[in-house]
Coordinates of C-alpha atoms in Angstrom, one line a residue:
Chain A
M1 CA -22.1 -22.0 -11.1
L2 CA -22.5 -20.1 -8.0
S3 CA -25.1 -21.2 -5.5
I4 CA -25.9 -19.3 -2.4
K5 CA -28.2 -20.9 0.2
N6 CA -29.8 -19.3 3.3
L7 CA -26.9 -16.8 3.6
E8 CA -27.0 -14.8 6.9
V9 CA -24.7 -11.9 7.5
Y10 CA -24.5 -9.7 10.6
Y11 CA -22.7 -6.5 11.2
G12 CA -22.4 -6.7 15.0
Y13 CA -26.0 -7.1 16.1
V14 CA -27.5 -5.7 12.9
C15 CA -28.7 -8.3 10.5
A16 CA -27.7 -7.4 6.9
L17 CA -28.7 -10.5 5.1
K18 CA -31.6 -12.6 6.5
G19 CA -30.9 -15.9 4.8
I20 CA -30.9 -15.2 1.1
S21 CA -30.6 -17.8 -1.7
V22 CA -29.3 -16.9 -5.1
E23 CA -28.3 -19.1 -8.1
V24 CA -26.0 -17.8 -10.8
E25 CA -26.0 -19.9 -13.9
E26 CA -22.9 -20.5 -15.9
G27 CA -22.7 -18.4 -19.1
K28 CA -25.6 -16.1 -18.0
I29 CA -26.0 -12.6 -16.7
T30 CA -27.8 -12.6 -13.4
C31 CA -28.7 -9.3 -11.7
L32 CA -29.4 -8.4 -8.2
L33 CA -31.6 -5.3 -7.8
G34 CA -32.8 -3.3 -4.8
S35 CA -32.6 0.0 -3.2
N36 CA -29.9 1.5 -1.0
G37 CA -29.2 -0.6 2.1
A38 CA -31.1 -3.6 0.8
G39 CA -27.9 -5.8 1.1
K40 CA -26.7 -5.9 -2.5
S41 CA -23.1 -4.9 -1.8
T42 CA -23.0 -7.0 1.4
T43 CA -23.9 -10.0 -0.8
L44 CA -21.0 -9.3 -3.1
Q45 CA -18.6 -8.6 -0.2
T46 CA -19.6 -11.9 1.4
I47 CA -19.0 -13.8 -1.8
S48 CA -15.6 -12.1 -2.2
G49 CA -14.7 -13.1 1.3
L50 CA -14.3 -9.6 2.7
V51 CA -17.3 -10.1 5.0
K52 CA -17.8 -13.5 6.8
S53 CA -21.3 -15.0 6.9
R54 CA -22.9 -16.2 10.1
S55 CA -24.6 -19.1 8.5
G56 CA -25.6 -20.5 5.2
S57 CA -23.5 -21.7 2.3
I58 CA -21.9 -20.3 -0.8
K59 CA -20.9 -22.9 -3.4
F60 CA -18.8 -22.2 -6.4
R61 CA -18.8 -25.1 -8.9
E62 CA -20.0 -27.4 -6.1
K63 CA -17.2 -26.3 -3.7
E64 CA -18.0 -24.6 -0.5
I65 CA -16.2 -21.2 -0.4
S66 CA -17.9 -19.3 2.4
R67 CA -14.9 -19.8 4.7
E68 CA -12.2 -19.1 2.1
D69 CA -10.2 -15.8 2.2
S70 CA -10.4 -13.2 -0.5
S71 CA -7.1 -14.1 -2.1
R72 CA -8.2 -17.7 -2.6
I73 CA -11.5 -16.7 -4.0
V74 CA -9.9 -14.6 -6.7
S75 CA -7.7 -17.6 -7.5
L76 CA -10.8 -19.7 -8.0
G77 CA -12.0 -17.2 -10.6
I78 CA -14.5 -15.0 -8.8
V79 CA -13.5 -11.4 -9.3
Q80 CA -15.3 -8.3 -8.1
C81 CA -15.4 -4.9 -9.7
P82 CA -16.3 -2.8 -6.7
E83 CA -18.8 0.0 -6.2
G84 CA -17.3 3.4 -6.8
R85 CA -14.5 1.9 -8.9
Q86 CA -11.9 2.0 -6.1
L87 CA -9.0 2.4 -8.4
F88 CA -5.4 3.1 -7.3
P89 CA -5.6 6.8 -8.3
A90 CA -1.9 7.7 -8.1
M91 CA -0.8 4.7 -10.1
S92 CA -0.9 4.7 -13.9
V93 CA -3.6 3.0 -15.9
Q94 CA -1.2 0.2 -16.8
E95 CA -0.1 -0.3 -13.2
N96 CA -3.7 -0.6 -12.1
L97 CA -4.2 -3.3 -14.7
M98 CA -1.1 -5.1 -13.7
A99 CA -2.2 -5.0 -10.0
G100 CA -5.4 -6.7 -11.2
A101 CA -3.4 -9.6 -12.5
Y102 CA -1.7 -10.2 -9.2
K103 CA -3.1 -13.7 -8.9
V104 CA -2.3 -14.7 -12.5
R105 CA 0.9 -16.7 -12.4
S106 CA 1.9 -16.9 -16.0
K107 CA 3.5 -13.8 -17.6
S108 CA 2.1 -14.6 -21.0
E109 CA -1.5 -14.9 -19.7
T110 CA -1.1 -11.5 -18.0
L111 CA 0.1 -9.9 -21.2
E112 CA -2.7 -11.6 -23.2
N113 CA -5.2 -10.3 -20.8
R114 CA -3.7 -6.9 -21.0
S115 CA -3.9 -6.7 -24.8
M116 CA -7.5 -8.0 -24.6
V117 CA -8.4 -5.2 -22.2
Y118 CA -6.7 -2.6 -24.4
Q119 CA -8.6 -4.0 -27.4
L120 CA -11.9 -3.7 -25.5
F121 CA -11.0 -0.2 -24.3
P122 CA -8.7 1.6 -26.8
I123 CA -8.9 4.7 -24.7
L124 CA -7.1 2.9 -21.9
A125 CA -4.3 2.0 -24.2
E126 CA -4.0 5.6 -25.2
R127 CA -3.8 6.7 -21.6
R128 CA -1.7 3.8 -20.2
R129 CA 0.9 6.1 -18.7
Q130 CA -1.6 8.5 -17.2
A131 CA -2.5 8.4 -13.5
A132 CA -5.8 6.6 -13.0
G133 CA -7.1 9.4 -10.8
T134 CA -7.0 11.8 -13.8
L135 CA -9.4 9.8 -16.0
S136 CA -13.0 10.8 -16.5
G137 CA -15.7 8.9 -14.7
G138 CA -16.5 6.7 -17.6
E139 CA -12.9 5.9 -18.3
Q140 CA -12.4 5.1 -14.6
Q141 CA -15.3 2.6 -14.8
M142 CA -13.7 1.0 -17.9
L143 CA -10.4 0.8 -16.0
A144 CA -12.1 -0.8 -13.0
I145 CA -13.7 -3.4 -15.3
G146 CA -10.5 -3.9 -17.2
R147 CA -8.6 -4.4 -13.9
A148 CA -11.1 -7.1 -12.9
L149 CA -10.8 -8.8 -16.3
M150 CA -7.0 -8.9 -15.8
A151 CA -7.5 -11.6 -13.1
S152 CA -9.0 -14.0 -15.7
P153 CA -12.4 -14.3 -14.0
L154 CA -14.8 -17.1 -14.6
L155 CA -17.4 -15.2 -12.7
L156 CA -17.3 -11.4 -12.9
M157 CA -19.3 -9.5 -10.2
L158 CA -20.0 -5.9 -10.8
D159 CA -21.2 -3.6 -8.1
E160 CA -23.2 -0.7 -9.6
P161 CA -21.1 0.0 -12.7
S162 CA -23.5 2.6 -13.8
L163 CA -23.2 4.7 -10.6
G164 CA -22.6 8.4 -11.4
L165 CA -22.2 8.0 -15.1
A166 CA -23.9 9.8 -18.0
P167 CA -26.7 7.7 -19.7
K168 CA -24.6 7.4 -22.9
I169 CA -21.7 5.9 -21.0
V170 CA -23.9 3.6 -19.1
E171 CA -25.2 2.3 -22.3
Q172 CA -21.7 1.7 -23.5
I173 CA -20.8 -0.2 -20.3
F174 CA -23.8 -2.4 -20.5
D175 CA -23.2 -3.1 -24.2
L176 CA -19.8 -4.2 -23.2
L177 CA -21.1 -6.5 -20.5
V178 CA -23.4 -8.2 -23.0
R179 CA -20.4 -8.6 -25.4
L180 CA -18.2 -10.1 -22.7
N181 CA -21.0 -12.5 -21.8
S182 CA -21.8 -13.6 -25.3
E183 CA -18.3 -13.5 -27.0
K184 CA -16.1 -14.6 -24.1
N185 CA -18.8 -16.7 -22.4
L186 CA -18.2 -14.8 -19.2
T187 CA -20.7 -15.4 -16.4
I188 CA -21.7 -12.1 -14.8
L189 CA -23.4 -11.2 -11.5
L190 CA -24.6 -7.6 -11.8
V191 CA -25.6 -5.5 -8.8
E192 CA -27.6 -2.5 -9.9
Q193 CA -29.9 0.3 -8.8
N194 CA -30.5 1.1 -12.5
A195 CA -33.2 -1.6 -12.7
N196 CA -34.3 -0.7 -16.3
A197 CA -30.9 -1.4 -17.9
A198 CA -30.1 -4.3 -15.7
L199 CA -33.3 -6.2 -16.5
K200 CA -32.8 -5.6 -20.2
I201 CA -29.4 -7.4 -20.3
S202 CA -29.8 -10.1 -17.7
S203 CA -31.6 -13.4 -18.0
T204 CA -32.5 -13.9 -14.3
A205 CA -33.1 -11.2 -11.7
Y206 CA -33.4 -11.1 -7.9
I207 CA -34.8 -8.2 -6.0
L208 CA -33.4 -7.7 -2.5
E209 CA -35.5 -5.9 0.1
T210 CA -33.9 -5.1 3.4
G211 CA -31.9 -8.3 3.6
S212 CA -34.1 -10.8 2.0
I213 CA -35.1 -11.7 -1.5
G214 CA -38.4 -10.1 -2.3
L215 CA -39.0 -11.3 -5.9
Q216 CA -37.1 -13.4 -8.3
G217 CA -37.5 -14.8 -11.8
P218 CA -36.6 -14.4 -15.4
S219 CA -35.7 -10.7 -16.1
A220 CA -38.3 -10.3 -18.8
E221 CA -41.0 -11.4 -16.5
L222 CA -39.9 -9.1 -13.7
A223 CA -39.7 -6.2 -16.1
S224 CA -43.4 -6.6 -16.9
N225 CA -44.4 -7.2 -13.3
D226 CA -46.6 -4.4 -12.1
L227 CA -45.2 -4.3 -8.6
V228 CA -41.6 -4.1 -9.9
R229 CA -42.6 -1.5 -12.5
A230 CA -44.2 0.7 -9.8
K231 CA -41.4 0.3 -7.3
Y232 CA -38.2 0.1 -9.3
L233 CA -38.9 1.1 -12.9
G234 CA -40.8 4.3 -12.1
A235 CA -43.6 3.4 -14.4
Chain B
M1 CA 33.6 28.6 -2.6
T2 CA 35.2 25.2 -1.8
T3 CA 34.0 25.5 1.8
F4 CA 30.5 26.1 0.6
I5 CA 30.6 23.1 -1.7
Q6 CA 32.1 21.0 1.1
Q7 CA 29.3 22.0 3.3
I8 CA 26.7 21.1 0.7
L9 CA 28.3 17.7 0.2
L10 CA 28.3 17.1 3.9
G11 CA 24.7 18.2 4.0
L12 CA 23.9 15.7 1.3
R13 CA 25.6 13.0 3.3
D14 CA 23.5 13.7 6.4
G15 CA 20.4 14.3 4.1
S16 CA 20.8 10.9 2.5
L17 CA 20.7 9.3 5.9
F18 CA 17.6 11.4 6.8
S19 CA 15.9 10.3 3.5
L20 CA 16.7 6.6 4.3
V21 CA 15.2 6.9 7.8
A22 CA 12.2 8.9 6.4
L23 CA 11.6 6.3 3.7
G24 CA 11.2 3.6 6.3
I25 CA 8.7 5.7 8.3
V26 CA 6.7 6.6 5.2
L27 CA 6.6 3.0 3.9
V28 CA 5.0 1.7 7.1
F29 CA 2.7 4.7 7.3
K30 CA 1.5 4.4 3.7
T31 CA 0.8 0.7 4.0
T32 CA -0.4 0.1 7.5
G33 CA -1.5 3.7 8.4
V34 CA 0.6 4.0 11.5
V35 CA 3.6 6.2 12.3
N36 CA 6.0 3.8 14.0
F37 CA 7.5 5.6 17.0
A38 CA 9.7 2.5 17.7
Y39 CA 11.3 2.8 14.3
G40 CA 14.6 4.3 15.4
N41 CA 14.9 2.0 18.4
M42 CA 14.3 -1.1 16.3
G43 CA 17.4 0.0 14.3
M44 CA 19.2 0.7 17.5
F45 CA 18.5 -2.7 18.9
S46 CA 19.7 -4.3 15.7
I47 CA 23.0 -2.5 15.7
Y48 CA 23.6 -3.7 19.2
I49 CA 23.3 -7.2 17.8
A50 CA 26.0 -6.3 15.2
Y51 CA 28.1 -4.8 18.0
S52 CA 27.9 -7.9 20.1
L53 CA 28.8 -10.2 17.3
L54 CA 31.7 -8.0 16.5
T55 CA 33.0 -7.7 20.0
Y56 CA 32.2 -11.0 21.6
S57 CA 32.3 -13.5 18.8
G58 CA 34.9 -11.8 16.6
A59 CA 32.7 -12.0 13.5
P60 CA 33.9 -10.0 10.5
L61 CA 32.3 -6.5 10.2
W62 CA 30.3 -7.3 7.0
L63 CA 28.8 -10.4 8.6
A64 CA 27.9 -8.6 11.8
V65 CA 26.1 -5.9 9.8
A66 CA 24.4 -8.4 7.5
V67 CA 23.1 -10.4 10.5
A68 CA 21.8 -7.1 12.1
I69 CA 19.9 -6.2 8.9
V70 CA 18.4 -9.6 8.6
F71 CA 17.6 -9.5 12.3
A72 CA 15.9 -6.1 11.8
F73 CA 13.8 -7.5 9.0
F74 CA 12.4 -10.3 11.2
L75 CA 12.1 -7.9 14.2
G76 CA 9.8 -5.8 12.0
V77 CA 7.8 -8.8 10.7
A78 CA 7.4 -10.0 14.3
A79 CA 6.3 -6.7 15.6
E80 CA 3.6 -6.5 12.9
R81 CA 2.4 -10.1 13.0
G82 CA 2.7 -10.5 16.8
L83 CA 1.5 -7.2 18.1
L84 CA 0.2 -4.6 15.6
R85 CA -2.1 -7.0 13.8
L86 CA -3.8 -7.8 17.0
V87 CA -5.1 -4.3 17.5
R88 CA -5.5 -3.4 13.8
H89 CA -9.3 -3.8 13.9
M90 CA -9.5 -1.3 16.8
S91 CA -8.0 2.0 15.6
H92 CA -4.9 3.6 14.3
S93 CA -4.3 5.2 17.6
A94 CA -4.3 1.8 19.3
M95 CA -1.5 0.8 16.9
L96 CA 0.3 4.1 17.6
I97 CA 0.3 3.5 21.3
L98 CA 1.6 0.0 20.7
T99 CA 4.6 1.3 18.8
L100 CA 5.3 3.6 21.8
G101 CA 5.2 0.4 23.9
I102 CA 7.7 -1.3 21.6
L103 CA 9.9 1.8 21.8
M104 CA 10.1 1.6 25.6
I105 CA 10.5 -2.2 25.7
L106 CA 13.4 -2.1 23.3
E107 CA 15.0 0.8 25.2
G108 CA 14.6 -1.1 28.5
L109 CA 15.9 -4.3 27.0
S110 CA 19.0 -2.7 25.6
L111 CA 19.7 -1.0 28.9
Q112 CA 19.4 -4.3 30.7
I113 CA 21.6 -6.2 28.2
W114 CA 24.2 -3.6 27.2
K115 CA 24.0 -1.0 30.0
Q116 CA 24.1 2.7 29.6
D117 CA 27.7 2.9 28.3
Y118 CA 28.5 4.4 24.9
R119 CA 30.0 1.8 22.6
S120 CA 32.0 2.6 19.6
F121 CA 31.3 1.1 16.2
P122 CA 33.9 1.0 13.4
N123 CA 33.5 2.9 10.1
L124 CA 32.7 0.5 7.2
V125 CA 35.6 2.1 5.3
S126 CA 38.5 4.2 6.5
G127 CA 40.6 6.9 5.0
V128 CA 39.9 10.3 3.5
R129 CA 39.6 11.6 0.0
I130 CA 40.9 14.9 -1.1
I131 CA 39.5 16.4 -4.2
R132 CA 41.2 19.4 -5.8
F133 CA 38.6 21.8 -6.9
L134 CA 39.0 25.3 -8.4
D135 CA 41.2 27.2 -5.9
G136 CA 41.0 24.8 -3.0
R137 CA 40.5 21.3 -1.7
I138 CA 37.4 19.4 -0.7
I139 CA 38.1 16.8 2.0
L140 CA 35.7 14.0 2.5
R141 CA 36.1 10.9 4.5
N142 CA 35.5 7.7 2.6
Q143 CA 32.8 6.8 5.1
D144 CA 30.9 10.0 4.2
I145 CA 31.1 9.0 0.5
L146 CA 30.0 5.5 1.4
I147 CA 27.0 6.7 3.4
F148 CA 25.8 8.7 0.4
I149 CA 26.4 5.8 -2.1
V150 CA 24.7 3.2 0.1
A151 CA 21.7 5.4 0.8
A152 CA 21.4 6.3 -2.9
A153 CA 21.7 2.7 -4.0
I154 CA 19.1 1.5 -1.5
M155 CA 16.7 4.2 -2.5
I156 CA 17.1 3.6 -6.2
G157 CA 16.8 -0.1 -5.5
L158 CA 13.6 0.5 -3.6
F159 CA 12.1 2.6 -6.3
M160 CA 12.9 -0.1 -8.9
Y161 CA 11.3 -2.6 -6.6
F162 CA 8.1 -0.6 -6.2
K163 CA 8.0 0.2 -9.9
F164 CA 8.9 -3.0 -11.6
T165 CA 8.1 -6.0 -9.4
K166 CA 4.9 -7.7 -8.8
T167 CA 5.2 -7.6 -5.0
G168 CA 6.3 -4.0 -5.1
L169 CA 3.2 -3.2 -7.1
A170 CA 1.1 -5.1 -4.5
I171 CA 2.6 -3.0 -1.7
R172 CA 1.7 0.2 -3.5
A173 CA -1.8 -1.1 -4.3
T174 CA -2.4 -2.0 -0.7
A175 CA -1.1 1.4 0.4
S176 CA -3.4 3.1 -2.0
N177 CA -6.6 1.1 -1.3
E178 CA -6.5 -1.8 1.0
R179 CA -10.0 -3.1 0.2
S180 CA -9.4 -2.9 -3.5
A181 CA -6.1 -4.7 -3.1
K182 CA -7.9 -7.5 -1.3
L183 CA -10.3 -7.8 -4.2
M184 CA -7.4 -8.3 -6.6
G185 CA -6.4 -11.3 -4.4
I186 CA -3.5 -9.5 -2.8
K187 CA -2.7 -10.9 0.6
V188 CA -2.6 -7.6 2.5
G189 CA -1.4 -9.4 5.7
L190 CA 1.8 -10.4 3.8
V191 CA 2.1 -6.9 2.5
F192 CA 2.0 -5.4 6.0
A193 CA 4.6 -7.8 7.3
A194 CA 6.8 -7.1 4.3
A195 CA 6.5 -3.4 4.7
W196 CA 7.4 -3.6 8.4
G197 CA 10.3 -5.9 7.6
I198 CA 11.7 -3.7 4.9
S199 CA 11.2 -0.5 6.9
T200 CA 12.9 -1.9 10.0
S201 CA 15.9 -3.1 7.9
L202 CA 16.2 0.5 6.6
S203 CA 16.4 1.6 10.2
A204 CA 19.2 -0.9 10.8
V205 CA 21.1 0.3 7.7
A206 CA 20.7 3.9 8.9
A207 CA 21.9 2.9 12.4
T208 CA 24.9 1.1 10.9
L209 CA 25.9 4.1 8.8
A210 CA 25.4 6.5 11.6
A211 CA 26.8 4.5 14.5
P212 CA 30.5 5.5 14.1
R213 CA 29.6 9.1 14.6
T214 CA 26.7 8.8 17.1
L215 CA 28.2 5.9 19.0
I216 CA 25.9 3.1 20.2
Y217 CA 23.7 3.8 23.2
P218 CA 20.0 3.3 23.8
N219 CA 19.0 6.7 22.6
M220 CA 21.3 6.9 19.6
M221 CA 18.6 7.1 17.0
L222 CA 16.5 9.8 18.7
A223 CA 17.9 12.7 16.6
L224 CA 17.8 10.6 13.4
Q225 CA 14.2 9.6 14.0
I226 CA 13.1 13.2 14.5
Q227 CA 15.1 14.3 11.5
G228 CA 13.6 11.4 9.5
L229 CA 10.1 12.4 10.6
T230 CA 10.8 16.0 9.7
A231 CA 12.0 14.9 6.2
A232 CA 8.9 12.9 5.8
V233 CA 6.7 15.8 6.7
L234 CA 8.7 18.1 4.4
G235 CA 8.2 15.6 1.6
G236 CA 4.4 15.5 2.1
F237 CA 4.4 12.2 4.0
D238 CA 2.9 10.2 1.2
S239 CA 5.3 10.5 -1.7
L240 CA 8.5 8.5 -1.7
P241 CA 10.4 10.8 -4.1
G242 CA 9.1 13.7 -2.0
T243 CA 10.5 12.0 1.1
V244 CA 14.0 11.7 -0.5
V245 CA 14.0 15.3 -1.6
G246 CA 12.8 16.4 1.9
G247 CA 15.6 14.4 3.5
L248 CA 18.3 15.8 1.3
L249 CA 17.0 19.4 1.7
L250 CA 16.9 19.1 5.5
G251 CA 20.4 17.8 5.5
V252 CA 21.8 20.6 3.5
I253 CA 19.8 23.3 5.4
Q254 CA 21.1 21.9 8.7
Q255 CA 24.7 21.8 7.5
L256 CA 24.6 25.4 6.2
V257 CA 22.9 26.7 9.3
G258 CA 25.4 24.8 11.5
N259 CA 28.3 26.2 9.5
Y260 CA 27.3 29.8 8.8
I261 CA 24.9 30.7 11.6
S262 CA 25.2 28.7 14.7
D263 CA 26.1 25.1 15.4
E264 CA 23.9 24.9 18.4
L265 CA 20.9 26.2 16.5
R266 CA 21.3 23.9 13.5
M267 CA 18.3 21.7 14.3
A268 CA 16.1 24.4 15.8
F269 CA 16.8 26.7 12.8
A270 CA 16.2 24.0 10.3
L271 CA 12.9 23.3 11.9
V272 CA 11.9 26.9 11.7
I273 CA 12.7 27.0 8.0
I274 CA 10.6 23.9 7.6
L275 CA 7.7 25.4 9.6
I276 CA 7.8 28.4 7.2
L277 CA 7.9 26.2 4.2
L278 CA 4.9 24.2 5.4
M279 CA 3.0 27.3 6.0
V280 CA 3.5 28.3 2.4
K281 CA 2.9 24.8 1.1
P282 CA 1.0 22.6 3.6
S283 CA 1.0 19.5 1.5
G284 CA 4.8 19.3 1.5
L285 CA 7.2 19.6 -1.4
L286 CA 5.8 16.8 -3.6
G287 CA 2.9 15.6 -1.5
S288 CA -0.6 15.2 -2.9
K289 CA -3.3 17.3 -1.4
S290 CA -4.7 14.9 1.1
V291 CA -3.0 12.2 3.2
E292 CA -5.8 9.7 3.8
R293 CA -4.6 7.9 6.8
V294 CA -4.7 9.3 10.2

């Protein structure tokens, strides 16, 4: 579905991505692991069109998108749920969701998405009039995911959804991702530092090391790889 | 008692104008992160357009004003797209300096075209209204009442726009978190241009309403711009309702000071009161704790 080939990204003179290649298969969960500064977020920013690549290609459903702007990329169905949630704190829960549906033209589709999000996260429906900034960390993460779902994504990209959350909440969020993937057939590209959980729910994994892909393969295989276990799973 | 009420009403009239001016300043500040120093002058230049249409082509007043407001909108869009966007990637101070440049260019241009003379501009409505009240009478010019009604209508309209329309929501989202707004597919470039356009139109509306009293000349908006900025600071510089309250309060304080203490000191005294208020509550009347953009 998404095919990245030899992607190179520079911040000024600093090379952030040294020609990485990643394949995201339709209907699967793919995860991108790595430590801080490895280039995970840069990869997502580049796919979303916030950062422009120097060379290489990003193809979405066979169509080159590396030169498209962020607005067009959302229209195509690639939606990112950013790191640190990045909500609109002074706006209400409902307004945050409606802002997420900016690119959805039809009113009925917007309302359908909204009731779907409220069904997934009843707590958000309860707090729909509350300012987003007053929610708990877990609820904010749910809202961030809900807001991304409002855009009717075909490919949902999540940047560290587990960041700063209690283990129980993380489990909830990851269960939800599995459900979205299996029930709604949503393709997911998951960026995580929490390698344990991410390898469990994904089918394919890539490990980024300072701007290049170190290891890649089926998640189950990587989870039992000694190198990975020592470096990322703390075992 | 009636004098007091009369003073309050006149204060609200001035205040509604301050609020209008302040809203334009805050709108651009919240979305693009820059305080537009040229704001008042952009309105000034637009009202000169209305004046010229009125005087030299004999256009009806409403048409001249409408053209000026539309002109202001595009002047704002042009300033954003043509100038500010070019330096946006540098820093907010670069943008700030640029608005100072626009301020001077517009002042120079209007001096060149229309010279230094004071020009008069008609009231939109004439006549006075006398309201019997308790033991006395309250006298208001119809223009005063119109100023208040127009300002209130525009402000209510703006709030509805921000609250209930998709583009209004997009503007708020962009003001809140630009990167996030981009990730929702919002075209922030369009939002910036729209914010500048709307803001500059507000300046033109304020200039239209104020012109009969201030007369038209290159520095006509100087006081209003300062008062608008003060109102914005008073309101916390990031909340639109706060800005409106700040403007109205400033208007009333100034009017009361002018009437009961000293007319010369009205502005100075009002500023002192605001200084004290801000020492007690630094985030402004309704402002949130931190204003993110510098």
